[in-house]
Short mmCIF file of C-alpha atoms in Angstrom, two decimals:
data_model
loop_
_atom_site.label_atom_id
_atom_site.label_comp_id
_atom_site.label_asym_id
_atom_site.label_seq_id
_atom_site.Cartn_x
_atom_site.Cartn_y
_atom_site.Cartn_z
CA MET Q 28 -7.53 4.78 -26.74
CA ALA Q 29 -7.05 1.73 -24.61
CA ASN Q 30 -3.72 0.61 -23.33
CA SER Q 31 -2.94 -2.39 -25.49
CA ALA Q 32 -0.59 -4.28 -23.17
CA ILE Q 33 -1.20 -8.03 -23.15
CA LEU Q 34 -1.55 -9.41 -19.66
CA VAL Q 35 -1.92 -13.09 -18.92
CA PRO Q 36 -1.83 -14.87 -15.55
CA PRO Q 37 0.33 -18.03 -15.28
CA GLN Q 38 -0.89 -21.20 -16.92
CA GLY Q 39 -3.17 -23.14 -14.59
CA SER Q 40 -4.63 -20.05 -12.95
CA ILE Q 41 -8.37 -19.99 -12.44
CA GLN Q 42 -10.44 -16.85 -12.61
CA ILE Q 43 -12.27 -16.28 -9.35
CA GLY Q 44 -15.50 -14.35 -9.58
CA ALA Q 45 -16.50 -12.09 -12.41
CA THR Q 46 -14.44 -9.36 -14.01
CA GLN Q 47 -15.39 -6.08 -12.41
CA THR Q 48 -15.80 -2.91 -14.42
CA ALA Q 49 -15.23 0.54 -12.95
CA SER Q 50 -17.51 3.40 -13.95
CA THR Q 51 -16.71 6.47 -11.90
CA SER Q 52 -16.31 4.08 -8.98
CA SER Q 53 -14.57 4.98 -5.75
CA SER Q 54 -12.98 1.54 -5.55
CA ILE Q 55 -12.98 -2.03 -6.80
CA VAL Q 56 -13.19 -4.63 -4.05
CA PHE Q 57 -12.55 -8.36 -4.14
CA SER Q 58 -13.90 -9.74 -0.88
CA SER Q 59 -14.98 -13.20 -1.91
CA GLY Q 60 -12.73 -16.07 -2.88
CA ILE Q 61 -9.53 -15.17 -1.04
CA THR Q 62 -8.93 -18.42 0.79
CA SER Q 63 -6.15 -20.86 1.56
CA SER Q 64 -7.22 -22.86 -1.49
CA TYR Q 65 -4.81 -20.82 -3.60
CA SER Q 66 -1.21 -20.01 -2.83
CA ARG Q 67 -0.94 -17.18 -5.30
CA TYR Q 68 -3.40 -14.62 -6.54
CA TYR Q 69 -3.11 -12.51 -9.65
CA PHE Q 70 -5.00 -9.28 -10.25
CA ILE Q 71 -5.13 -8.03 -13.79
CA PHE Q 72 -6.39 -4.57 -14.58
CA THR Q 73 -6.77 -3.09 -18.02
CA ASP Q 74 -7.37 0.40 -19.41
CA VAL Q 75 -7.73 2.03 -16.03
CA ALA Q 76 -8.24 5.80 -16.06
CA GLN Q 77 -8.92 8.35 -13.40
CA THR Q 78 -11.77 10.84 -13.24
CA THR Q 79 -9.97 14.02 -12.21
CA SER Q 80 -6.60 15.38 -11.23
CA THR Q 81 -3.36 13.35 -11.34
CA PRO Q 82 -3.70 10.45 -8.92
CA ALA Q 83 -2.02 7.05 -8.76
CA LEU Q 84 -3.65 3.64 -8.56
CA VAL Q 85 -3.48 2.09 -5.10
CA PHE Q 86 -3.50 -1.58 -4.13
CA LEU Q 87 -4.92 -2.12 -0.66
CA LEU Q 88 -4.74 -5.25 1.45
CA ASN Q 89 -7.53 -5.63 3.96
CA ALA Q 90 -6.83 -7.86 6.96
CA ASP Q 91 -10.08 -7.43 8.80
CA THR Q 92 -13.75 -7.13 8.06
CA GLY Q 93 -14.04 -3.49 8.98
CA SER Q 94 -12.68 -0.30 7.58
CA ASN Q 95 -9.57 -0.24 9.73
CA TYR Q 96 -7.36 -1.90 7.21
CA TYR Q 97 -3.82 -1.22 6.27
CA TYR Q 98 -3.10 -0.03 2.81
CA ASN Q 99 -0.13 -0.12 0.57
CA ILE Q 100 0.38 2.27 -2.27
CA LEU Q 101 2.50 0.38 -4.71
CA GLN Q 102 5.48 2.55 -5.46
CA PHE Q 103 8.66 1.99 -7.38
CA ALA Q 104 12.25 2.51 -6.37
CA SER Q 105 14.02 4.56 -3.76
CA THR Q 106 11.08 6.55 -2.52
CA SER Q 107 9.14 3.43 -1.64
CA ASN Q 108 8.60 2.38 1.91
CA ALA Q 109 7.21 -0.99 1.14
CA ALA Q 110 8.45 -2.80 4.22
CA GLN Q 111 6.13 -1.00 6.54
CA ASN Q 112 2.50 -1.70 7.16
CA ASN Q 113 1.40 1.61 5.76
CA GLY Q 114 4.23 1.82 3.27
CA GLU Q 115 3.72 3.68 0.05
CA PHE Q 116 3.97 1.48 -2.92
CA LEU Q 117 2.70 3.04 -6.17
CA LEU Q 118 1.92 1.09 -9.30
CA GLN Q 119 3.81 3.51 -11.53
CA TYR Q 120 6.28 6.36 -11.29
CA GLY Q 121 4.46 9.07 -9.41
CA ASN Q 122 0.98 9.83 -10.57
CA MET Q 123 -0.63 8.61 -13.77
CA GLY Q 124 -0.81 11.98 -15.46
CA SER Q 125 -3.79 14.07 -16.39
CA ALA Q 126 -7.28 12.66 -16.57
CA GLY Q 127 -8.32 11.95 -20.11
CA THR Q 128 -4.82 11.14 -21.34
CA ALA Q 129 -3.60 8.44 -18.96
CA HIS Q 130 -4.43 4.76 -19.20
CA LEU Q 131 -2.91 2.10 -16.99
CA SER Q 132 -2.83 -1.67 -17.31
CA GLY Q 133 -0.99 -4.14 -15.16
CA ILE Q 134 -0.76 -7.28 -13.10
CA VAL Q 135 -0.25 -7.69 -9.36
CA GLU Q 136 0.88 -10.98 -7.81
CA LEU Q 137 0.03 -11.64 -4.17
CA ILE Q 138 1.63 -14.69 -2.52
CA LEU Q 139 0.04 -16.61 0.35
CA PRO Q 140 -2.39 -13.88 1.39
CA THR Q 141 -4.16 -16.03 3.98
CA SER Q 142 -1.07 -17.33 5.73
CA SER Q 143 -0.35 -16.28 9.30
CA ASP Q 144 3.25 -15.42 8.41
CA ALA Q 145 3.97 -11.73 8.56
CA TYR Q 146 5.19 -11.23 5.05
CA LYS Q 147 2.76 -11.40 2.16
CA MET Q 148 4.84 -10.81 -0.90
CA VAL Q 149 3.52 -8.49 -3.57
CA SER Q 150 4.98 -7.83 -6.98
CA SER Q 151 3.60 -5.90 -9.89
CA LYS Q 152 4.18 -4.92 -13.46
CA THR Q 153 2.38 -2.01 -15.01
CA PHE Q 154 2.11 -0.31 -18.36
CA LEU Q 155 1.13 3.32 -18.46
CA ARG Q 156 0.30 5.39 -21.49
CA ASN Q 157 0.07 9.07 -20.69
CA GLY Q 158 -0.57 11.01 -23.86
CA THR Q 159 2.43 10.24 -26.03
CA THR Q 160 4.53 8.88 -23.17
CA TYR Q 161 4.82 5.18 -22.34
CA GLN Q 162 6.13 3.76 -19.11
CA THR Q 163 6.69 0.24 -17.85
CA VAL Q 164 7.37 -0.34 -14.17
CA GLU Q 165 8.11 -3.52 -12.25
CA ASN Q 166 8.36 -3.57 -8.50
CA SER Q 167 7.91 -5.74 -5.45
CA GLY Q 168 7.50 -5.48 -1.73
CA PHE Q 169 5.80 -7.15 1.16
CA TYR Q 170 2.98 -6.60 3.57
CA ASN Q 171 4.31 -6.85 7.08
CA ASN Q 172 1.25 -8.02 8.94
CA ALA Q 173 0.59 -11.47 10.39
CA SER Q 174 -3.16 -11.32 9.87
CA ALA Q 175 -4.69 -13.13 6.95
CA ILE Q 176 -5.81 -10.96 4.08
CA THR Q 177 -9.59 -10.98 3.73
CA SER Q 178 -10.14 -8.62 0.83
CA ILE Q 179 -8.35 -6.62 -1.83
CA THR Q 180 -9.19 -3.11 -2.93
CA PHE Q 181 -8.03 -1.01 -5.86
CA GLU Q 182 -8.60 2.69 -5.67
CA MET Q 183 -7.11 5.96 -6.85
CA THR Q 184 -5.16 8.08 -4.42
CA SER Q 185 -7.34 11.14 -4.96
CA SER Q 186 -10.09 10.46 -7.48
CA THR Q 187 -12.68 7.97 -8.55
CA ILE Q 188 -11.81 5.35 -11.17
CA ALA Q 189 -13.37 6.56 -14.40
CA ASN Q 190 -13.13 3.21 -16.16
CA GLY Q 191 -11.15 -0.01 -16.29
CA THR Q 192 -11.64 -3.71 -15.80
CA PHE Q 193 -10.30 -5.76 -12.91
CA SER Q 194 -10.05 -9.55 -12.67
CA MET Q 195 -8.80 -11.90 -9.97
CA PHE Q 196 -7.16 -15.27 -10.64
CA GLY Q 197 -5.94 -17.96 -8.26
CA LEU Q 198 -3.14 -20.49 -8.70
CA ILE Q 199 -3.06 -23.63 -6.54
CA MET J 114 -27.69 20.25 -8.68
CA GLU J 115 -27.25 17.55 -6.08
CA THR J 116 -24.07 15.54 -6.45
CA GLU J 117 -24.60 11.82 -6.83
CA ARG J 118 -23.20 9.81 -3.97
CA LEU J 119 -20.12 7.73 -4.64
CA HIS J 120 -20.24 4.00 -5.05
CA LYS J 121 -17.78 1.13 -4.98
CA MET J 122 -17.83 -2.19 -6.80
CA VAL J 123 -17.72 -5.19 -4.47
CA ASP J 124 -17.49 -8.59 -6.12
CA GLY J 125 -19.36 -7.25 -9.12
CA GLU J 126 -22.10 -5.48 -7.17
CA LYS J 127 -22.48 -1.71 -6.98
CA VAL J 128 -22.52 -0.60 -3.33
CA TRP J 129 -23.33 3.03 -2.50
CA LEU J 130 -21.13 4.68 0.11
CA THR J 131 -22.77 6.08 3.19
CA GLU J 132 -22.33 9.78 3.82
CA GLU J 133 -19.81 8.95 6.55
CA GLU J 134 -17.83 6.65 4.25
CA GLU J 135 -17.79 9.22 1.48
CA ASN J 136 -16.61 11.98 3.79
CA ALA J 137 -13.83 9.73 5.08
CA LEU J 138 -12.78 8.87 1.54
CA ARG J 139 -12.70 12.48 0.41
CA ALA J 140 -10.58 13.37 3.45
CA LYS J 141 -8.18 10.57 2.52
CA TRP J 142 -8.00 11.81 -1.08
CA GLU J 143 -7.15 15.30 0.13
CA LYS J 144 -4.42 14.01 2.43
CA ARG J 145 -2.90 11.85 -0.29
CA ALA J 146 -2.99 14.67 -2.83
CA THR J 147 -1.00 16.83 -0.45
CA GLN J 148 1.53 14.05 0.09
CA GLU J 149 1.85 13.45 -3.63
CA ALA J 150 2.32 17.12 -4.43
CA ALA J 151 5.25 17.28 -2.03
CA ILE J 152 7.21 14.62 -3.91
CA GLN J 153 5.97 15.29 -7.43
CA TYR J 154 9.30 16.92 -8.35
CA GLN J 155 11.05 13.57 -7.77
CA HIS J 156 8.83 11.84 -10.30
CA ASP J 157 9.14 14.70 -12.78
CA ARG J 158 12.92 14.63 -12.52
CA ARG J 159 13.07 10.85 -12.86
CA ASN J 160 11.08 11.04 -16.07
CA ALA J 161 13.13 13.95 -17.43
CA TYR J 162 16.65 12.61 -16.87
CA ALA J 163 18.29 11.00 -19.89
CA SER J 164 18.88 7.27 -19.71
CA ILE J 165 21.99 6.03 -17.91
CA GLY J 166 23.45 5.04 -21.29
CA ASP J 167 22.95 8.50 -22.71
CA GLN J 168 24.40 10.10 -19.59
CA MET J 169 27.50 7.89 -19.87
CA ASP J 170 27.83 8.98 -23.47
CA MET J 171 27.64 12.61 -22.36
CA HIS J 172 30.39 11.92 -19.79
CA PHE J 173 32.58 10.30 -22.44
CA TRP J 174 32.38 13.21 -24.84
CA ASP J 175 32.66 15.76 -22.03
CA THR J 176 35.89 14.08 -20.94
CA LEU J 177 37.31 14.09 -24.45
CA ASN J 178 36.23 17.58 -25.40
CA GLY J 179 36.31 19.40 -22.10
CA THR J 180 32.63 20.25 -22.37
CA ARG J 181 29.91 20.12 -19.70
CA THR J 182 26.97 18.63 -21.55
CA TRP J 183 26.15 16.21 -18.75
CA GLN J 184 26.30 18.83 -16.01
CA ASP J 185 24.13 21.16 -18.04
CA HIS J 186 21.60 18.37 -18.61
CA ILE J 187 21.34 17.52 -14.92
CA LEU J 188 21.16 21.16 -13.97
CA SER J 189 18.45 21.91 -16.49
CA VAL J 190 16.27 19.11 -15.11
CA LYS J 191 16.80 20.22 -11.52
CA ASN J 192 15.97 23.81 -12.46
CA LYS J 193 12.92 22.79 -14.43
CA PHE J 194 11.55 20.75 -11.51
CA PRO J 195 12.79 22.44 -8.35
CA LYS J 196 12.46 20.86 -4.94
CA PRO J 197 9.71 22.65 -2.99
CA ALA J 198 11.01 24.93 -0.26
#
């Protein structure tokens, strides 16, 4: 059953590119359209599930064109280490739960990703249904790197993404 | 049976990982899984503790009645999800 949370970007936002659908995919990458034209970006993901094990969904910020990018795991509360380049920053409490029972939806806001200032602010709100358990988590942090962000990647910490849709919106 | 190579979605296009990329990803998954397992008890405890409101209620009644409901609750969670040695 899909997670039924309703997620809407702010009024005036424009969808950039097509909605991407995961199907046992290792990651979902947005590499086109992240420019200085927009001050804020919103990433909405719906009904995301993992393939195996009990991973968490990861939000990665890529500041170069190669594979040597920093990543942040969006994580809530006291165990987070969001201020550091490689800080862990999970999108929900711990892992999502077992494959086949967990479904995650949420929204991530990324502010001024192409600026040369060090701090790119990130905030998120997620809704997780894991069997009969529901969980809502809000958190925020920043990406401490002066380089402009060139692409965004969603991936699981230790599994492929079984399914889910991902969309990117920009706000001037 | 040969395992199908992994792919990623890039701006709506399916892109197959090279063998090198896939090996690097699987190594990263393994490393992360180990890291996650080490702190899983924290997440389990956080989900198992009663809400702050309920814990305050336990404190109130414990104070009035001389019981130890709150202590027993905290202890039961810690025992159920022990910190790895």
